[in-house]
Every structure is written in C-alpha cells, then in structure tokens.
C-alpha cells in the first residue's frame, strides 16, 4: 500500500475541503455518491467536525436534522435531500408521510432511527462557542433554547418507546438502527427474518457506487433489510405495534451505552445552562437506568457486553466492537472493567499482531465470522475510533484517548477519508470522502 503521508496541516485542509464539497447548503451528505442524503448519527459526528471550522455551520447541521424530527420524538435515520436520487430505499419506498401522521410534513425521511450520539455534538459545539466571541455564544445559547425541548423529547422517546418495560436497554427493530448494518451481532436474529413472497421487487443502488460487491452486504441480507421495512410500513411505524409484529427485535447494548452517556452529557448541559430541573432529573434517571442495563448485559468474567435477541430469548455472544459498550458509559465493577480494557488492548482486538494500526476493528480478527474487507464484519471504522477516543478522554483516561487519536491519525494520513479500512493492510474501502471520517480527523487535529 503506498503511503502518501500528508502533514497535519494538509490533512485538516483536505478534510475541511471534503466537508465543503459534501455540503448541500444546510445539510452535509454522508458521502458524495453512495450516501447522497443526511444520516442521523453521521450528522452529529459531522457537526463535531464542522464546529472548529464554523460553529454557525455546525449548529445549522443539527438544526436541519432536528427539523426532521417526528412528532413522537424520533429522529429518523435519514433525512432525504430535496431532489437527490441515487439511494435505495428512498422516500417512495418508506412512504412515511403516507402511512403515519407522525412524520414531518416538509421533509421526507426514513421510518427508523439511529444511535443517539447527538448530545455529544451539542456539547462539542458549546465548548467551541465558549472559545469564540460573544456573538457566537449568543447564537449557540439561542440554539439551545430553541432545541432543548426537542433534544429531551428525543431522549424521552428512546427511553419510553424503545424500552417500554424499563429494562435499561434500547430495542432496535432493524439492524440499520444499530448503525452497524450487517454486523455478525445480527446474524442469528436475521436468520429468523424470512422475506415473504409479497416482498415488492427492488433494485439496489449501493452496488453502482462501490466497485467491489464483496465490501457490501449480500443480496439475501438486503432482502431481509427491505422486508423489515415492509413490516414496519404495514404497522404504520406505530411505536406500540412494532414490538408485537416485527420479526427482528433486539436489545442493542452499544446503542444503550451511547444513550446512557448521551443522557449524562445532556443533563450536564441542562445544569450548566439552567434548563428545567425536571428534564435534568429525567435525563440522569435514564442515564442510570441504561448504565445498569448495559452492566447487566456484560460478562462477569471479562466485562464483554452482549446484545439480547428478544425473539429467540437469547443473549448474542459475538466478538465485536460492541463488547466494549460498558467502556463508553462506565458502571462496571473495577476488576471487570480492567478485564475489559485488557480485552480491548489484547490480541483479540487492538493488540492483534497483524493489525496495521492499533485501533479497534469492527469484529475481532480471531472470530470465525471475521471478514477483513466486508463492511461491519471486520474493517476498521475511523468514526468508531473517534467515539472511543472521545469516551476515554471523558472517562479520565487521557493516555488511552491520545493513543487512539494518534493511531487514528496515522491511518488517516493517506488522505482518502474512507468509510472503513482493511485492518491488516490499511487499504481504504467502501466509500471514499466519507464525511464523518473527515469530521473525526478535524476534531483530532483541532
Ligand atoms: C452505512 C452505515 C451507517 C451510516 C451510513 C451513512 O449505512 O452502516 O452506520 O450511518 O452508512 O454513512
């Protein structure tokens, strides 16, 4: 693999240029060709990267996303760009505005959600604003006043609609809701998703943009994705119906950990900016509940967290990056946390001797279902490296945070800003010029 090796200055200039190129005006597409719309958790990471460039533009990104929030509180996983095509399933397939009155009127969205990392972005934006002048601070304060209620509604929806029994874990009804579309975590649950003969025909658009189909999910996987979409549509995207009818229902431990930490982050913002006490109290209570839910899902032996398949009533024991969910939100007893950190550093993950960079691959290279080039089945996703480095800094582990940042930056030096990377060779894979990869680099270099 040739290694161009851009300097930091060149790299951040290129990352900024990339985000500018993917900017449609009020939204940044997740990638130029493969993902020509706004994705929910991408938008949050993107605004983290925009904040050092322009706090105003970062705020606009979140404003655009929140303008697409459903009336029940859900932030949809895609906000479709006006007049852009080239992605399947698009608005015509989701039909949200046709089958539910909860979807927003003015924009088209998908009917599922994605991991709740948005509070992290809000916090980052406020931090940047504090370093700027009075006008910028006034603008972010105004943003927070305007959007506080929406952010709390988003969290309340997750806590209620996606954990109705108060188990402290978020249920997802589609693998896409995890953000890790085809992770081996979902294989067993998907095996029970049998597309009906009435699955309306469709044509994939993703394979037109990625040259090598083996880097993408398979056709059978896609049939299942689209079948679940049909099931949701038939349920009218109704929060009370989905738990009864969906073939796929899994408690996602990684999303739950993100939610726990995001609730704490938002609660602290609420305290700092004198938001209603009752909101702060709710947020702290959800943080505690979900932290406990994550801890309860982690192994007593090594702390590794597991997802729970509600249909099969079985814990899902795969060896993926999601095992490290408790490191994001904390709460493990000391010894167990130490063991989990050893697992993170050890040969099953970051310490695998053949890794090009010491960053966590999406799936352990040691596990039987590891595929070094296939999407969430093995490659390294820079944005996940960023998330762990952010979380480690927050947890009070600056050396760990710095190490991930350094390795993440070494990987990014090729300037491709790829969606994901082959863990052994460092080859950039999937989509190039992926917005959130550039955003991670911008934050690291700030
Ligand atoms: C893929 C990823 C998902 C991401 C989206 C846009 O679907 O699996 O996590 O949000 O692309 O980048």
Coordinates of C-alpha atoms and ligand atoms in Angstrom, one line a residue:
X1 CA 0.0 0.0 0.0
X2 CA 1.6 3.3 -1.0
X3 CA 1.6 5.7 1.9
X4 CA 1.4 9.3 0.8
X5 CA 1.6 10.7 4.3
X6 CA 0.0 14.1 4.4
X7 CA 1.1 16.5 7.1
X8 CA -1.4 17.6 9.7
X9 CA -2.0 20.9 8.1
X10 CA -2.5 19.4 4.7
X11 CA -4.8 16.8 6.2
X12 CA -7.1 19.2 8.0
X13 CA -7.3 21.4 4.9
X14 CA -8.3 18.4 2.9
X15 CA -10.8 17.3 5.5
X16 CA -12.4 20.8 5.5
X17 CA -12.4 20.9 1.7
X18 CA -14.1 17.5 1.7
X19 CA -16.9 18.6 4.1
X20 CA -17.3 21.7 2.0
X21 CA -17.7 19.5 -1.1
X22 CA -20.3 17.3 0.5
X23 CA -22.2 20.4 1.8
X24 CA -25.6 20.9 0.0
X25 CA -26.2 24.2 1.9
X26 CA -28.0 23.3 5.1
X27 CA -27.0 19.6 5.2
X28 CA -23.9 17.6 4.6
X29 CA -24.3 14.4 2.7
X30 CA -22.8 11.4 4.4
X31 CA -20.8 10.7 1.3
X32 CA -20.8 12.2 -2.2
X33 CA -22.2 9.2 -4.2
X34 CA -23.1 6.2 -2.0
X35 CA -25.0 8.2 0.6
X36 CA -26.3 11.4 -1.0
X37 CA -28.5 12.4 1.9
X38 CA -28.3 13.2 5.6
X39 CA -27.9 10.3 8.1
X40 CA -28.7 10.9 11.7
X41 CA -25.6 9.8 13.5
X42 CA -23.4 10.9 10.7
X43 CA -24.9 14.4 11.0
X44 CA -23.9 14.5 14.7
X45 CA -20.3 13.5 14.0
X46 CA -20.2 15.8 11.1
X47 CA -21.2 18.8 13.3
X48 CA -18.4 17.8 15.7
X49 CA -16.0 18.2 12.7
X50 CA -17.7 21.4 11.5
X51 CA -17.5 23.1 14.9
X52 CA -13.8 24.0 14.7
X53 CA -14.4 25.4 11.2
X54 CA -17.6 27.2 11.9
X55 CA -19.7 26.9 14.9
X56 CA -22.6 28.5 12.9
X57 CA -22.4 25.8 10.3
X58 CA -22.2 23.1 12.9
X59 CA -25.4 24.4 14.5
X60 CA -27.1 24.5 11.2
X61 CA -26.4 20.9 10.6
X62 CA -28.1 19.9 13.8
X63 CA -31.0 22.3 13.1
X64 CA -31.6 20.6 9.8
X65 CA -31.6 17.2 11.4
X66 CA -33.9 18.3 14.2
X67 CA -36.3 19.9 11.8
X68 CA -37.0 16.4 10.5
X69 CA -37.8 15.0 14.0
X70 CA -41.0 13.1 14.1
X71 CA -43.9 14.3 16.4
X72 CA -43.4 11.3 18.6
X73 CA -39.8 12.4 19.3
X74 CA -37.9 10.1 17.0
X75 CA -35.0 11.4 15.0
X76 CA -35.2 9.5 11.7
X77 CA -32.1 7.7 10.4
X78 CA -32.2 9.5 7.0
X79 CA -33.3 13.0 6.1
X80 CA -33.7 13.0 2.3
X81 CA -32.1 15.8 0.4
X82 CA -34.5 17.6 -1.9
X83 CA -34.3 16.4 -5.5
X84 CA -31.4 14.0 -4.9
X85 CA -31.8 10.5 -6.0
X86 CA -29.4 7.6 -6.3
X87 CA -30.2 5.9 -3.0
X88 CA -32.4 2.9 -2.3
X89 CA -34.6 2.7 -0.2
X90 CA -35.7 6.3 -0.9
X91 CA -38.8 8.1 0.2
X92 CA -41.1 6.3 -2.2
X93 CA -40.3 3.0 -0.6
X94 CA -40.5 4.2 3.0
X95 CA -43.8 6.1 2.4
X96 CA -43.6 7.7 5.8
X97 CA -45.8 10.7 5.0
X98 CA -48.4 8.4 3.6
X99 CA -48.7 5.8 6.4
X100 CA -48.2 7.8 9.5
X101 CA -49.1 11.3 10.7
X102 CA -46.0 11.3 13.0
X103 CA -43.6 12.0 10.1
X104 CA -42.8 15.7 9.4
X105 CA -44.7 17.4 6.7
X106 CA -42.0 19.4 4.9
X107 CA -39.2 17.0 4.6
X108 CA -39.0 13.3 3.6
X109 CA -37.4 10.9 6.0
X110 CA -36.9 7.2 6.6
X111 CA -39.0 5.4 9.2
X112 CA -36.4 4.1 11.6
X113 CA -33.8 5.6 13.9
X114 CA -30.0 5.6 14.6
X115 CA -27.7 5.7 17.6
X116 CA -28.3 8.8 19.8
X117 CA -24.9 10.5 19.7
X118 CA -26.3 14.0 19.2
X119 CA -25.8 15.3 22.7
X120 CA -22.1 14.7 22.2
X121 CA -22.2 17.0 19.2
X122 CA -24.2 19.7 21.1
X123 CA -21.6 19.6 23.9
X124 CA -18.7 19.9 21.4
X125 CA -20.4 22.9 19.8
X126 CA -21.0 24.6 23.1
X127 CA -17.3 24.0 24.0
X128 CA -16.2 25.7 20.8
X129 CA -18.6 28.6 21.2
X130 CA -17.1 29.3 24.6
X131 CA -13.7 29.9 22.9
X132 CA -15.3 32.3 20.4
X133 CA -16.7 35.8 20.7
X134 CA -20.0 37.0 22.2
X135 CA -22.0 36.8 19.0
X136 CA -21.2 33.1 18.5
X137 CA -22.0 32.4 22.2
X138 CA -25.3 34.2 21.9
X139 CA -26.1 32.2 18.7
X140 CA -25.4 28.9 20.4
X141 CA -27.4 29.9 23.5
X142 CA -30.3 30.7 21.3
X143 CA -29.9 27.4 19.5
X144 CA -30.0 25.6 22.9
X145 CA -33.1 27.5 24.0
X146 CA -34.8 26.6 20.7
X147 CA -33.8 23.0 20.6
X148 CA -33.6 21.9 24.2
X149 CA -37.1 20.6 24.2
X150 CA -36.6 18.7 21.0
X151 CA -33.4 17.0 22.4
X152 CA -35.2 16.0 25.6
X153 CA -38.2 14.7 23.6
X154 CA -35.8 12.6 21.5
X155 CA -34.3 11.0 24.6
X156 CA -37.7 10.6 26.2
X157 CA -38.9 8.8 23.1
X158 CA -36.0 6.4 23.2
X159 CA -36.5 5.7 26.9
X160 CA -40.2 5.1 26.5
X161 CA -40.9 3.7 23.1
X162 CA -37.7 1.7 22.8
X163 CA -37.6 0.4 26.4
X164 CA -41.2 0.2 27.4
X165 CA -40.6 -2.3 30.2
X166 CA -37.7 -0.3 31.7
X167 CA -35.0 -3.0 31.2
X168 CA -32.4 -0.3 30.6
X169 CA -31.7 -1.4 27.0
X170 CA -32.8 0.1 23.7
X171 CA -34.7 -2.2 21.4
X172 CA -34.0 -1.9 17.7
X173 CA -36.3 -3.3 15.0
X174 CA -33.9 -3.2 12.2
X175 CA -30.2 -3.8 12.0
X176 CA -29.8 -0.4 10.4
X177 CA -30.9 1.2 13.6
X178 CA -27.7 0.0 15.2
X179 CA -25.6 1.9 12.7
X180 CA -23.7 -1.4 12.2
X181 CA -25.9 -2.7 9.4
X182 CA -24.5 -6.2 8.8
X183 CA -22.5 -6.8 11.9
X184 CA -22.3 -10.5 12.9
X185 CA -24.1 -9.4 16.0
X186 CA -27.3 -9.6 14.0
X187 CA -26.8 -12.8 12.0
X188 CA -28.8 -15.1 14.3
X189 CA -31.6 -12.6 14.6
X190 CA -31.7 -12.0 10.8
X191 CA -31.8 -15.8 10.2
X192 CA -35.3 -15.7 11.6
X193 CA -36.3 -12.9 9.2
X194 CA -37.8 -14.7 6.2
X195 CA -38.9 -12.4 3.4
X196 CA -42.4 -13.1 2.3
X197 CA -43.4 -13.9 -1.3
X198 CA -45.1 -10.5 -1.3
X199 CA -41.7 -8.6 -0.9
X200 CA -42.1 -6.0 -3.7
X201 CA -39.3 -6.1 -6.2
X202 CA -36.5 -3.5 -5.9
X203 CA -33.1 -2.6 -7.3
X204 CA -30.1 -1.9 -5.1
X205 CA -28.4 1.4 -5.7
X206 CA -25.4 0.9 -3.5
X207 CA -23.6 -1.6 -5.8
X208 CA -23.5 1.1 -8.5
X209 CA -21.1 3.2 -6.4
X210 CA -18.9 0.6 -4.8
X211 CA -16.8 -1.3 -7.3
X212 CA -16.3 -4.4 -5.3
X213 CA -19.6 -6.0 -4.1
X214 CA -17.8 -8.1 -1.5
X215 CA -17.3 -4.9 0.5
X216 CA -21.1 -4.6 0.8
X217 CA -23.9 -6.6 2.4
X218 CA -25.1 -9.6 0.3
X219 CA -28.4 -9.7 -1.7
X220 CA -30.0 -12.0 0.9
X221 CA -29.1 -9.6 3.6
X222 CA -30.7 -6.8 1.5
X223 CA -33.9 -8.8 1.0
X224 CA -34.2 -9.0 4.8
X225 CA -33.5 -5.3 5.3
X226 CA -36.2 -4.4 2.8
X227 CA -38.6 -7.0 4.2
X228 CA -38.3 -5.4 7.7
X229 CA -39.1 -2.1 6.1
X230 CA -42.3 -3.5 4.6
X231 CA -43.2 -4.9 8.0
X232 CA -42.8 -1.5 9.6
X233 CA -44.7 0.2 6.9
X234 CA -47.6 -2.2 7.4
X235 CA -47.5 -1.4 11.1
X236 CA -47.8 2.3 10.2
X237 CA -44.5 2.9 12.0
X238 CA -46.6 2.7 15.2
X239 CA -44.4 2.5 18.3
X240 CA -47.0 0.4 20.1
X241 CA -47.4 -2.1 17.2
X242 CA -43.8 -2.6 16.3
X243 CA -42.9 -4.7 19.4
X244 CA -45.7 -7.1 18.5
X245 CA -45.2 -7.6 14.8
X246 CA -41.5 -7.1 13.9
X247 CA -39.6 -10.3 13.0
X248 CA -36.4 -8.6 14.3
X249 CA -36.3 -7.2 17.8
X250 CA -33.0 -7.0 19.6
X251 CA -31.8 -5.1 22.6
X252 CA -28.7 -3.3 21.3
X253 CA -26.1 -2.9 24.1
X254 CA -24.0 -0.5 22.1
X255 CA -26.8 1.9 21.4
X256 CA -27.9 1.6 25.1
X257 CA -24.4 2.6 26.3
X258 CA -24.4 5.5 23.9
X259 CA -27.8 6.5 25.2
X260 CA -26.6 6.3 28.8
X261 CA -23.6 8.6 28.2
X262 CA -25.6 10.9 26.0
X263 CA -28.2 11.3 28.8
X264 CA -25.4 12.3 31.2
X265 CA -23.9 14.7 28.7
X266 CA -27.3 16.3 28.1
X267 CA -28.1 16.5 31.8
X268 CA -24.8 18.3 32.4
X269 CA -25.6 20.8 29.6
X270 CA -29.0 21.3 31.2
X271 CA -27.4 22.1 34.5
X272 CA -24.9 24.4 33.0
X273 CA -27.5 26.3 31.0
X274 CA -30.2 26.4 33.7
X275 CA -32.7 24.2 31.8
X276 CA -35.8 22.8 33.7
X277 CA -34.8 20.7 36.7
X278 CA -37.4 18.1 35.8
X279 CA -35.7 17.5 32.5
X280 CA -32.3 17.2 34.1
X281 CA -33.7 14.7 36.7
X282 CA -35.3 12.6 33.9
X283 CA -32.0 12.6 32.0
X284 CA -30.0 11.5 35.0
X285 CA -32.5 8.8 35.8
X286 CA -32.3 7.4 32.2
X287 CA -28.5 7.5 32.3
X288 CA -28.6 5.4 35.5
X289 CA -31.2 3.0 34.1
X290 CA -29.4 2.4 30.9
X291 CA -25.9 2.2 32.5
X292 CA -27.3 -0.5 34.7
X293 CA -28.9 -2.2 31.7
X294 CA -25.5 -2.3 30.0
X295 CA -23.7 -3.6 33.1
X296 CA -26.3 -6.3 33.5
X297 CA -25.6 -7.4 29.9
X298 CA -21.9 -7.7 30.5
X299 CA -20.0 -10.9 31.2
X300 CA -18.8 -11.4 34.8
X301 CA -15.7 -13.0 33.5
X302 CA -14.3 -10.2 31.2
X303 CA -16.9 -7.5 31.1
X304 CA -17.7 -8.0 27.5
X305 CA -21.2 -6.8 26.7
X306 CA -23.8 -8.8 24.8
X307 CA -26.9 -7.9 22.8
X308 CA -30.2 -9.7 23.6
X309 CA -32.4 -11.2 21.0
X310 CA -36.0 -10.7 22.2
X311 CA -37.5 -13.1 19.6
X312 CA -35.2 -16.0 20.3
X313 CA -34.9 -15.0 24.0
X314 CA -31.2 -15.5 23.8
X315 CA -28.1 -13.5 24.5
X316 CA -26.0 -12.9 21.5
X317 CA -22.4 -13.8 22.1
X318 CA -20.3 -12.4 19.2
X319 CA -16.9 -10.9 19.4
X320 CA -17.4 -7.4 18.0
X321 CA -16.5 -3.8 18.9
X322 CA -19.9 -3.7 20.7
X323 CA -18.4 -5.8 23.5
X324 CA -16.8 -2.6 24.7
X325 CA -20.1 -0.8 25.2
X326 CA -19.5 -0.5 29.0
X327 CA -16.3 1.4 28.4
X328 CA -18.4 4.2 26.9
X329 CA -20.8 4.7 29.7
X330 CA -18.9 3.3 32.7
X331 CA -20.5 1.5 35.6
X332 CA -18.7 -1.9 35.6
X333 CA -17.1 -3.0 38.9
X334 CA -13.4 -2.2 38.8
X335 CA -12.0 -5.7 38.2
X336 CA -14.4 -6.3 35.4
X337 CA -13.6 -3.0 33.8
X338 CA -9.9 -3.9 34.0
X339 CA -10.5 -7.2 32.3
X340 CA -12.5 -5.5 29.6
X341 CA -9.7 -3.0 29.0
X342 CA -7.3 -5.9 28.7
X343 CA -9.6 -7.5 26.1
X344 CA -9.6 -4.1 24.2
X345 CA -5.7 -3.9 24.3
X346 CA -5.1 -7.6 23.7
X347 CA -4.6 -9.8 20.7
X348 CA -8.4 -10.3 20.1
X349 CA -8.7 -6.6 19.3
X350 CA -6.3 -3.6 19.2
X351 CA -3.3 -5.7 20.1
X352 CA -3.7 -8.3 17.3
X353 CA -0.1 -8.7 16.0
X354 CA -1.1 -8.3 12.3
X355 CA -3.1 -5.0 12.7
X356 CA -1.6 -2.2 10.7
X357 CA -2.8 0.4 13.3
X358 CA -3.7 -0.3 16.9
X359 CA -7.4 0.7 16.6
X360 CA -10.4 -1.5 17.3
X361 CA -11.7 -3.4 14.3
X362 CA -15.5 -3.8 14.0
X363 CA -15.2 -7.5 14.5
X364 CA -12.4 -9.5 16.2
X365 CA -9.9 -10.8 13.7
X366 CA -9.9 -14.0 15.8
X367 CA -13.6 -14.7 15.4
X368 CA -14.8 -17.2 12.8
X369 CA -17.1 -14.7 11.1
X370 CA -14.3 -12.1 10.6
X371 CA -14.2 -10.7 7.1
X372 CA -11.4 -8.1 6.7
X373 CA -13.0 -6.3 3.8
X374 CA -16.7 -6.6 4.4
X375 CA -18.3 -3.6 5.9
X376 CA -19.2 -4.2 9.6
X377 CA -17.7 -7.7 9.7
X378 CA -14.1 -6.8 10.3
X379 CA -12.9 -3.5 8.8
X380 CA -11.8 -0.6 11.0
X381 CA -14.3 2.3 11.0
X382 CA -12.4 5.6 11.9
X383 CA -15.5 7.2 13.3
X384 CA -15.7 4.4 15.9
X385 CA -12.0 5.0 16.8
X386 CA -13.1 8.6 17.3
X387 CA -16.0 7.7 19.5
X388 CA -13.8 5.6 21.8
X389 CA -11.1 8.2 22.0
X390 CA -13.8 10.8 23.0
X391 CA -15.2 8.4 25.6
X392 CA -11.8 7.5 27.0
X393 CA -11.0 11.2 27.4
X394 CA -14.3 11.7 29.2
X395 CA -13.7 8.7 31.4
X396 CA -10.5 10.2 32.7
X397 CA -8.1 8.1 30.6
X398 CA -6.1 10.7 28.6
X399 CA -3.3 8.4 27.6
X400 CA -5.7 5.9 26.1
X401 CA -7.6 8.7 24.3
X402 CA -4.3 10.1 23.0
X403 CA -3.2 6.7 21.7
X404 CA -6.3 6.1 19.7
X405 CA -6.1 9.6 18.3
X406 CA -2.5 9.1 17.2
X407 CA -3.2 5.7 15.6
X408 CA -6.4 7.0 14.1
X409 CA -4.5 9.9 12.6
X410 CA -1.7 7.7 11.3
X411 CA -4.4 5.7 9.5
X412 CA -6.0 8.9 8.1
X413 CA -2.7 10.1 6.7
X414 CA -3.5 8.5 3.3
X415 CA -6.0 11.4 2.8
X416 CA -8.7 9.1 1.4
X417 CA -11.1 9.6 4.3
X418 CA -12.5 6.2 3.6
X419 CA -15.7 4.9 5.2
X420 CA -13.7 1.9 6.5
X421 CA -10.3 0.3 6.3
X422 CA -8.8 -3.2 5.9
X423 CA -7.3 -3.8 9.3
X424 CA -4.2 -5.6 8.2
X425 CA -3.1 -3.7 5.1
X426 CA -4.7 -0.3 5.9
X427 CA -6.3 -0.3 2.4
X428 CA -9.2 2.3 2.3
X429 CA -12.5 0.6 1.5
X430 CA -16.2 1.4 0.8
X431 CA -17.0 4.9 0.1
X432 CA -14.1 7.5 -0.2
X433 CA -14.6 11.0 1.0
X434 CA -16.9 9.9 3.8
X435 CA -18.0 13.0 5.8
X436 CA -17.7 11.5 9.3
X437 CA -14.2 10.3 8.6
X438 CA -13.2 13.8 7.7
X439 CA -15.0 15.1 10.8
X440 CA -13.2 12.8 13.1
X441 CA -9.8 14.0 11.7
X442 CA -10.8 17.6 12.0
X443 CA -11.7 17.2 15.7
X444 CA -8.5 15.3 16.3
X445 CA -6.4 17.9 14.7
X446 CA -8.1 20.8 16.4
Ligands
LIG1 C1 -24.0 2.9 6.5 C2 -23.5 2.7 7.9 C3 -24.3 3.6 8.8 C4 -24.1 5.0 8.4 C5 -24.5 5.2 6.9 C6 -24.1 6.5 6.3 O1 -25.3 2.5 6.3 O2 -23.7 1.3 8.3 O3 -23.8 3.5 10.2 O4 -24.8 5.9 9.1 O5 -23.8 4.2 6.1 O6 -22.8 6.8 6.5

